[in-house]
Coordinates of C-alpha atoms and ligand atoms in Angstrom, one line a residue:
M1 CA 0.0 0.0 0.0
K2 CA 1.2 3.6 -0.8
K3 CA 0.3 6.7 1.0
V4 CA -0.1 10.1 -0.7
L5 CA -0.4 13.4 1.1
L6 CA -2.4 16.0 -0.8
I7 CA -2.2 19.7 0.2
G8 CA -5.2 21.9 -0.7
G9 CA -8.9 21.6 -0.8
G10 CA -10.3 23.3 -3.9
A11 CA -11.6 21.9 -7.2
R12 CA -8.1 21.4 -8.6
E13 CA -7.3 19.3 -5.5
H14 CA -10.6 17.4 -5.9
V15 CA -9.6 16.3 -9.4
L16 CA -6.1 15.5 -8.2
A17 CA -7.6 13.4 -5.4
E18 CA -9.8 11.6 -7.9
T19 CA -6.8 11.0 -10.3
I20 CA -4.6 9.7 -7.4
K21 CA -7.4 7.3 -6.4
R22 CA -7.9 6.1 -9.9
S23 CA -4.3 4.6 -9.8
P24 CA -4.4 0.8 -10.3
Q25 CA -2.1 0.6 -7.2
D26 CA -3.4 0.4 -3.7
V27 CA -3.2 4.0 -2.6
H28 CA -4.4 5.7 0.6
L29 CA -5.0 9.4 0.4
Y30 CA -4.4 11.9 3.2
V31 CA -5.4 15.5 2.9
F32 CA -4.5 18.8 4.5
A33 CA -6.9 21.6 3.5
K34 CA -8.5 24.8 4.8
T35 CA -12.1 23.7 4.2
R36 CA -14.1 20.5 4.3
N37 CA -14.4 19.7 0.7
P38 CA -17.1 17.0 0.5
G39 CA -15.7 15.5 -2.8
I40 CA -12.2 15.1 -1.4
M41 CA -13.3 13.9 2.0
H42 CA -15.2 11.1 0.3
L43 CA -12.1 10.0 -1.5
S44 CA -9.6 10.2 1.4
E45 CA -8.6 7.9 4.3
G46 CA -7.5 10.9 6.4
Y47 CA -8.4 14.6 6.3
E48 CA -7.0 17.4 8.4
V49 CA -8.4 20.9 8.4
G50 CA -5.8 23.7 8.8
D51 CA -4.0 26.6 7.2
V52 CA -1.9 25.4 4.3
M53 CA 0.5 28.3 4.9
D54 CA 1.2 27.1 8.4
M55 CA 4.3 25.0 7.6
E56 CA 4.7 23.6 11.1
A57 CA 1.1 22.3 11.0
V58 CA 1.5 20.7 7.6
K59 CA 4.8 19.1 8.7
A60 CA 3.2 17.8 11.9
Y61 CA 0.4 16.1 9.9
A62 CA 3.0 14.7 7.4
E63 CA 5.0 13.3 10.3
R64 CA 1.8 11.5 11.5
V65 CA 1.0 10.2 8.0
R66 CA 4.5 9.4 6.8
P67 CA 3.4 9.5 3.1
N68 CA 5.4 8.0 0.2
F69 CA 5.2 11.5 -1.3
A70 CA 3.2 14.8 -1.2
V71 CA 1.3 16.6 -4.0
I72 CA 1.0 20.3 -3.3
G73 CA -1.9 21.9 -5.2
P74 CA -2.0 25.7 -4.6
D75 CA 0.6 28.3 -5.5
D76 CA 1.0 30.1 -2.1
P77 CA 2.5 27.2 -0.1
I78 CA 4.7 26.2 -3.1
G79 CA 5.9 29.8 -3.4
A80 CA 6.6 29.9 0.3
G81 CA 8.8 26.8 0.2
L82 CA 6.6 24.0 1.5
A83 CA 8.5 21.4 -0.7
D84 CA 11.8 22.5 1.1
E85 CA 10.1 22.2 4.5
L86 CA 8.7 18.7 3.8
L87 CA 12.0 17.5 2.5
K88 CA 13.5 18.4 5.9
I89 CA 11.4 15.6 7.4
G90 CA 12.2 13.3 4.5
V91 CA 9.0 13.8 2.4
E92 CA 9.4 14.4 -1.3
S93 CA 6.9 16.6 -3.1
V94 CA 5.4 16.9 -6.5
A95 CA 6.2 20.6 -6.5
P96 CA 9.3 22.7 -7.0
F97 CA 11.5 23.9 -4.2
W98 CA 11.3 27.6 -3.2
K99 CA 14.0 28.7 -5.7
G100 CA 12.4 27.1 -8.7
A101 CA 8.9 28.3 -7.6
Q102 CA 10.1 31.8 -8.3
L103 CA 9.1 31.0 -11.8
E104 CA 5.6 31.8 -10.7
S105 CA 6.1 33.9 -7.5
S106 CA 8.3 36.5 -9.2
K107 CA 7.5 38.0 -12.6
S108 CA 10.9 39.6 -12.9
Y109 CA 12.7 36.3 -12.1
T110 CA 11.0 34.6 -15.2
R111 CA 11.6 37.5 -17.6
N112 CA 15.2 37.8 -16.5
L113 CA 15.7 34.0 -16.8
L114 CA 14.5 34.0 -20.4
E115 CA 16.7 36.9 -21.2
K116 CA 19.8 35.6 -19.5
Y117 CA 19.6 32.2 -21.2
G118 CA 18.6 33.6 -24.6
I119 CA 15.2 31.8 -24.6
P120 CA 12.6 33.3 -27.0
G121 CA 9.2 34.4 -25.9
N122 CA 9.7 37.6 -23.9
P123 CA 7.9 40.8 -24.9
K124 CA 9.8 44.1 -24.6
F125 CA 10.1 44.5 -20.8
G126 CA 11.9 46.3 -18.0
V127 CA 12.3 45.6 -14.3
F128 CA 12.5 48.7 -12.1
E129 CA 13.2 49.5 -8.5
D130 CA 13.1 53.2 -9.1
I131 CA 9.8 54.9 -10.0
A132 CA 11.3 57.6 -12.2
E133 CA 13.0 55.0 -14.3
A134 CA 9.8 53.0 -14.5
R135 CA 8.0 56.1 -15.7
E136 CA 10.6 56.8 -18.3
Y137 CA 10.3 53.3 -19.7
G138 CA 6.5 53.6 -19.8
N139 CA 6.8 56.8 -21.8
Y140 CA 9.4 55.2 -24.1
L141 CA 7.0 52.3 -24.9
A142 CA 4.2 54.7 -25.4
S143 CA 6.3 56.7 -27.9
L144 CA 6.6 53.5 -29.9
G145 CA 2.8 53.2 -30.0
I146 CA 2.9 50.2 -27.6
Q147 CA 0.4 49.8 -24.8
L148 CA 1.6 48.8 -21.3
V149 CA 1.2 46.0 -18.9
V150 CA 2.3 46.6 -15.3
K151 CA 3.0 43.6 -13.1
A152 CA 3.5 43.6 -9.3
D153 CA 6.5 41.4 -8.6
G154 CA 5.0 39.0 -6.1
L155 CA 1.9 36.7 -5.5
M156 CA -1.2 38.9 -5.4
G157 CA -3.9 36.3 -5.7
G158 CA -4.5 37.1 -9.4
K159 CA -4.7 40.9 -8.8
G160 CA -1.1 41.7 -9.6
V161 CA -1.4 42.6 -13.3
I162 CA -3.0 45.5 -14.9
V163 CA -3.3 45.9 -18.7
Q164 CA -3.7 49.2 -20.5
G165 CA -7.0 49.5 -22.4
D166 CA -8.5 46.8 -20.1
H167 CA -7.8 47.9 -16.6
F168 CA -6.4 51.4 -17.0
D169 CA -6.1 54.1 -19.6
S170 CA -3.4 56.7 -18.9
I171 CA 0.3 56.1 -18.3
D172 CA -0.1 57.9 -15.0
E173 CA -2.6 55.3 -13.7
G174 CA -0.1 52.5 -14.7
I175 CA 2.7 54.3 -12.9
E176 CA 0.6 54.7 -9.8
F177 CA 0.2 50.9 -9.7
A178 CA 3.9 50.5 -10.4
E179 CA 4.7 52.7 -7.4
A180 CA 2.5 50.5 -5.1
S181 CA 4.3 47.4 -6.4
I182 CA 7.8 48.9 -5.7
K183 CA 6.6 49.8 -2.2
K184 CA 5.3 46.3 -1.5
F185 CA 7.8 44.1 -3.3
G186 CA 10.8 46.4 -4.0
R187 CA 10.3 46.0 -7.8
V188 CA 7.9 46.2 -10.7
V189 CA 7.8 44.8 -14.2
I190 CA 6.6 47.0 -17.1
E191 CA 6.1 45.3 -20.4
E192 CA 4.7 45.5 -23.9
K193 CA 1.0 44.5 -24.2
L194 CA 0.8 41.5 -26.5
V195 CA -2.2 41.1 -28.8
G196 CA -3.5 37.6 -29.7
Q197 CA -5.1 34.5 -28.2
E198 CA -3.9 33.1 -24.9
F199 CA -3.6 29.4 -24.2
S200 CA -2.3 27.2 -21.4
L201 CA 0.2 24.5 -21.9
M202 CA 0.9 22.4 -18.8
S203 CA 3.8 20.0 -18.6
F204 CA 4.9 17.3 -16.2
A205 CA 8.5 18.1 -15.3
D206 CA 11.2 16.2 -13.5
G207 CA 14.0 18.7 -14.0
V208 CA 15.4 16.9 -17.1
H209 CA 12.4 15.8 -19.1
T210 CA 9.0 17.4 -19.8
V211 CA 5.8 15.7 -20.9
E212 CA 3.1 18.0 -22.3
M213 CA -0.6 17.7 -21.5
P214 CA -3.4 18.7 -24.0
V215 CA -3.6 22.5 -24.7
I216 CA -6.4 24.5 -23.0
Q217 CA -7.9 27.9 -23.2
D218 CA -9.1 29.7 -20.0
H219 CA -11.6 32.5 -19.7
K220 CA -10.5 35.1 -17.1
R221 CA -13.2 37.7 -17.4
A222 CA -16.2 37.3 -15.1
F223 CA -19.0 37.9 -17.6
E224 CA -20.1 36.7 -21.0
G225 CA -18.4 38.2 -24.1
D226 CA -15.2 38.5 -22.1
T227 CA -16.4 41.5 -20.1
G228 CA -16.2 42.4 -16.4
P229 CA -13.4 42.0 -13.9
N230 CA -10.6 39.4 -14.0
T231 CA -11.2 36.2 -12.0
G232 CA -9.2 33.1 -11.2
G233 CA -10.8 31.6 -14.4
M234 CA -14.5 31.1 -15.2
G235 CA -14.1 28.1 -17.4
T236 CA -11.9 26.3 -19.9
Y237 CA -12.0 24.0 -22.9
S238 CA -9.8 21.5 -24.7
D239 CA -10.3 19.7 -28.0
A240 CA -10.2 16.1 -28.9
D241 CA -7.0 16.5 -31.0
H242 CA -5.3 18.1 -28.0
L243 CA -4.8 21.3 -30.0
L244 CA -7.1 24.4 -30.1
P245 CA -9.1 25.6 -33.1
F246 CA -7.1 28.8 -33.4
L247 CA -3.6 27.3 -32.9
T248 CA -1.2 25.6 -35.4
M249 CA 1.0 22.7 -34.5
E250 CA 3.9 25.1 -34.9
D251 CA 2.5 27.4 -32.2
V252 CA 2.4 24.5 -29.8
D253 CA 5.8 23.3 -30.8
Q254 CA 7.2 26.8 -30.0
A255 CA 5.5 26.8 -26.6
R256 CA 6.9 23.3 -25.9
A257 CA 10.4 24.3 -26.9
I258 CA 10.2 27.4 -24.6
T259 CA 9.2 25.1 -21.6
R260 CA 12.1 22.7 -22.3
M261 CA 14.6 25.5 -22.5
V262 CA 13.3 27.1 -19.3
Q263 CA 13.6 23.8 -17.5
E264 CA 17.2 23.5 -18.5
A265 CA 17.9 27.1 -17.6
L266 CA 16.3 26.6 -14.1
Q267 CA 18.6 23.7 -13.5
K268 CA 21.7 25.8 -14.4
E269 CA 20.5 28.8 -12.5
N270 CA 19.6 27.0 -9.3
D271 CA 21.7 23.9 -9.4
E272 CA 18.5 22.1 -8.5
F273 CA 15.9 20.1 -10.5
F274 CA 12.5 21.6 -11.0
K275 CA 9.9 18.9 -10.4
G276 CA 6.2 19.2 -10.6
I277 CA 4.1 21.1 -13.1
M278 CA 5.4 23.8 -15.5
Y279 CA 2.2 25.6 -16.6
G280 CA 3.0 28.1 -19.3
G281 CA 0.5 30.9 -20.0
F282 CA 1.3 31.6 -23.7
I283 CA -0.2 33.9 -26.2
A284 CA -0.3 33.3 -30.0
V285 CA 0.5 36.6 -31.6
R286 CA 0.9 37.9 -35.2
D287 CA 4.3 36.2 -35.8
G288 CA 4.4 33.2 -33.4
V289 CA 4.1 32.6 -29.7
R290 CA 5.1 34.7 -26.6
L291 CA 5.2 33.8 -23.0
I292 CA 2.8 35.7 -20.6
E293 CA 3.9 33.9 -17.5
Y294 CA 4.7 30.6 -15.8
N295 CA 2.9 28.9 -13.0
A296 CA 4.6 26.2 -10.9
R297 CA 1.4 24.1 -10.3
F298 CA -1.6 22.8 -12.0
G299 CA -4.1 25.4 -13.4
D300 CA -7.5 25.7 -11.8
P301 CA -9.7 25.0 -13.8
E302 CA -7.2 23.6 -16.3
A303 CA -6.4 20.5 -14.1
M304 CA -10.1 19.5 -14.5
N305 CA -9.8 19.4 -18.3
V306 CA -6.8 17.2 -18.6
L307 CA -6.7 14.9 -15.5
P308 CA -10.0 13.1 -16.3
L309 CA -8.5 12.2 -19.7
L310 CA -5.3 10.8 -18.3
Q311 CA -5.2 7.1 -19.1
S312 CA -1.9 6.4 -17.4
D313 CA -1.2 5.8 -13.7
F314 CA -0.9 9.3 -12.1
V315 CA 0.9 7.9 -9.0
E316 CA 3.5 6.4 -11.3
I317 CA 3.9 9.8 -13.1
C318 CA 4.3 11.5 -9.7
E319 CA 7.0 9.1 -8.7
A320 CA 8.7 9.6 -12.0
M321 CA 8.7 13.4 -11.5
I322 CA 10.4 12.9 -8.2
D323 CA 12.9 10.3 -9.5
R324 CA 13.7 12.2 -12.7
S325 CA 12.5 9.2 -14.8
L326 CA 9.6 10.8 -16.7
D327 CA 11.2 9.4 -19.9
Q328 CA 10.5 5.9 -18.6
V329 CA 6.7 6.2 -18.2
A330 CA 4.1 6.3 -21.0
V331 CA 1.8 9.3 -20.5
M332 CA -1.5 8.9 -22.4
F333 CA -4.5 11.1 -22.6
E334 CA -7.9 10.1 -24.2
Q335 CA -8.7 11.9 -27.4
K336 CA -11.8 13.7 -26.1
A337 CA -13.0 17.3 -26.0
T338 CA -13.7 18.9 -22.6
V339 CA -15.5 22.0 -21.4
C340 CA -15.4 23.2 -17.8
K341 CA -17.8 25.8 -16.5
Y342 CA -17.4 27.2 -13.0
V343 CA -20.5 28.2 -11.0
V344 CA -19.6 31.2 -8.8
P345 CA -21.5 33.2 -6.1
N346 CA -23.4 36.3 -7.2
G347 CA -21.1 39.3 -6.7
Y348 CA -17.9 37.3 -7.5
P349 CA -15.1 38.3 -7.7
G350 CA -15.6 41.8 -6.0
S351 CA -18.2 41.2 -3.3
P352 CA -19.5 37.7 -3.4
V353 CA -22.3 36.4 -1.3
K354 CA -21.2 34.0 1.4
G355 CA -22.8 31.5 3.7
E356 CA -25.8 30.9 1.4
K357 CA -27.0 27.4 0.6
L358 CA -26.5 25.7 -2.8
T359 CA -28.5 22.9 -4.3
L360 CA -26.8 20.6 -6.8
P361 CA -28.5 18.8 -9.7
E362 CA -28.4 15.1 -10.6
L363 CA -25.4 14.7 -12.8
P364 CA -26.0 13.6 -16.4
A365 CA -23.7 10.9 -17.8
G366 CA -20.5 12.3 -19.2
V367 CA -20.4 15.2 -16.7
R368 CA -17.9 15.4 -13.8
M369 CA -18.5 17.7 -10.8
Y370 CA -15.8 19.1 -8.6
Y371 CA -16.2 21.0 -5.4
A372 CA -14.3 24.2 -4.9
S373 CA -15.0 27.1 -2.4
V374 CA -17.8 25.4 -0.5
D375 CA -18.1 24.0 2.9
Q376 CA -20.1 21.0 4.0
Q377 CA -22.1 22.1 7.1
G378 CA -24.2 19.2 8.3
D379 CA -26.5 18.4 5.3
D380 CA -26.0 21.8 3.8
L381 CA -23.5 22.8 1.2
V382 CA -22.6 26.5 1.8
L383 CA -20.9 29.1 -0.4
C384 CA -17.5 30.4 0.9
G385 CA -17.1 33.3 -1.5
S386 CA -14.8 32.1 -4.3
R387 CA -15.5 29.9 -7.3
A388 CA -17.9 27.3 -6.0
I389 CA -18.5 24.2 -8.2
A390 CA -17.0 23.2 -11.5
F391 CA -18.8 21.0 -14.1
V392 CA -16.8 19.3 -16.8
G393 CA -18.5 17.9 -19.9
I394 CA -16.5 15.3 -21.7
G395 CA -17.4 14.3 -25.3
D396 CA -16.2 13.4 -28.7
T397 CA -16.6 17.0 -29.9
L398 CA -16.6 20.4 -28.3
E399 CA -20.3 20.8 -29.0
E400 CA -21.1 17.7 -27.1
A401 CA -18.8 18.6 -24.2
E402 CA -20.3 22.1 -24.0
R403 CA -23.9 20.8 -24.0
L404 CA -23.1 18.5 -21.2
A405 CA -21.4 21.1 -19.0
E406 CA -24.1 23.6 -19.7
S407 CA -26.9 21.1 -18.8
A408 CA -25.4 20.6 -15.3
A409 CA -24.3 24.2 -14.6
S410 CA -27.8 25.6 -15.6
A411 CA -29.5 23.3 -13.1
V412 CA -27.7 24.5 -9.9
Q413 CA -30.0 26.3 -7.5
G414 CA -28.8 29.2 -5.3
P415 CA -27.5 32.8 -5.6
V416 CA -24.9 31.9 -8.3
F417 CA -24.0 32.6 -11.9
Y418 CA -21.8 31.1 -14.6
R419 CA -20.7 31.9 -18.2
K420 CA -23.0 30.3 -20.7
D421 CA -20.7 31.2 -23.6
I422 CA -17.7 29.2 -22.6
G423 CA -17.0 26.4 -25.1
T424 CA -19.7 27.5 -27.5
H425 CA -19.1 27.5 -31.2
A426 CA -19.9 31.2 -31.4
L427 CA -17.2 32.2 -28.9
I428 CA -14.6 29.9 -30.2
Q429 CA -15.2 31.1 -33.8
K430 CA -14.6 34.7 -32.7
R431 CA -11.2 33.6 -31.5
V432 CA -10.4 31.8 -34.7
D433 CA -11.5 34.9 -36.7
M434 CA -9.3 37.1 -34.5
M435 CA -6.2 35.0 -35.1
K436 CA -6.9 34.9 -38.8
E437 CA -7.2 38.6 -38.9
I438 CA -4.0 39.4 -37.0
R439 CA -2.0 36.9 -38.9
A440 CA -3.2 38.2 -42.2
A441 CA -2.2 41.8 -41.3
Ligands
AMP501 P1 -1.5 36.9 -14.4 O1 -2.2 37.5 -13.2 O2 -0.1 37.0 -14.4 O3 -2.1 35.5 -14.8 O4 -1.9 37.8 -15.6 C1 -3.3 38.1 -15.8 C2 -3.6 38.4 -17.3 O5 -3.0 39.6 -17.7 C3 -3.1 37.3 -18.3 O6 -3.9 36.2 -18.3 C4 -3.2 38.1 -19.5 O7 -4.5 38.2 -20.0 C5 -2.8 39.5 -19.1 N1 -1.4 39.8 -19.5 C6 -0.3 39.6 -18.7 N2 0.8 40.0 -19.4 C7 0.4 40.5 -20.6 C8 1.1 41.0 -21.8 N3 2.4 41.2 -21.8 N4 0.3 41.4 -22.8 C9 -1.1 41.2 -22.8 N5 -1.7 40.7 -21.7 C10 -1.0 40.3 -20.6
LIG502 N1 -6.5 29.2 -14.6 C1 -5.6 30.1 -14.1 C2 -4.7 29.7 -13.1 O1 -4.8 28.5 -12.6 O2 -3.9 30.4 -12.6

């Protein structure tokens, strides 16, 4: 029997729990999470409620469990060095150490790494500790007719990036945000706004080898038609051929090559192997592919698109990431399309309702349901304020997958909303048309 310790209690961790338990091996699952996720509780042999940022508490639980390895879901504990802490008590993690996790936790680290090792994919960018220099660079980009993106240089729970034209208009507004970032983190990144279509490419990484998962597109804006504030992601889709309708094979090859080069650069830079998930947020632009950012963990919702399609033994893949033997395992994904729609509390993300009850539908065949920011209180399922429940439709085509996810999401009762347009032909066609247009110009 093997024991796996899973850290985190959202929908991403729910699908991780499910995928760990689908292993053909005899696996017992132990979980450390902030809330009582009913889906994960049902799958686990042990469940401890606590703060995932309290390293001593996590370590104490790990000492009791003595797992074969740990899987860390969320970015915050990874960025704070939980993998380093667990190793001190002899527990290996599927997650990078603190140094490698800077790939996600520091925007300047990643931009500088690409530049230092001559890896393609960076936009024009500058890293500033001085606000006058930041302003000068902003004005310089503006003089070239380039719009700006300003990035706080630390983890800000998805609120650390502002884009000209989307979140602010004048350079002064951008510089004000830059000043706040310098105050908080000592640094700010100012870069060229890229125009194109974003996609997520997640790879299993062991420090030497990478193995890619199917490509996915996320929807960050809260409301239909890509309007409203940015969120953690309102839903995602992936296609049966593991590509996306607006991407070419060449685009994906470029993204894959960037990830491989970054893995190699990380090893040289840190003298340490990056193990876990390298999740590249890429953007297909007029003349190829650029890098928006890396995350050092599974995406949420992206994990729910790909892990249900995984045909191989995830526990074996985890061990291979730890042992640097990813080249020795076959990693196979089913050729199916997926659409994930998140049901979220009314008022999300700015002022979500909390504490209200939610009633879930009977699940149609072909639909998976994952619990996120909800708490099981007796017989009631209660909203906690962030994304609540994810529905994933799986089918032979995007149309079928979308119809399935939609049928479940629309049947939830409670003070909630979701985006009907995610995964629909109309929205995807808009993206295909946009790419055609910018590539023809
Ligand atoms: P992040 O919080 O780092 O995930 O960034 C949030 C979003 O900001 C990304 O998903 C992009 O939509 C946008 N973004 C970040 N950098 C750029 C860029 N250089 N050009 C255009 N959009 C960007
Ligand atoms: N889907 C966006 C993220 O996981 O960061």
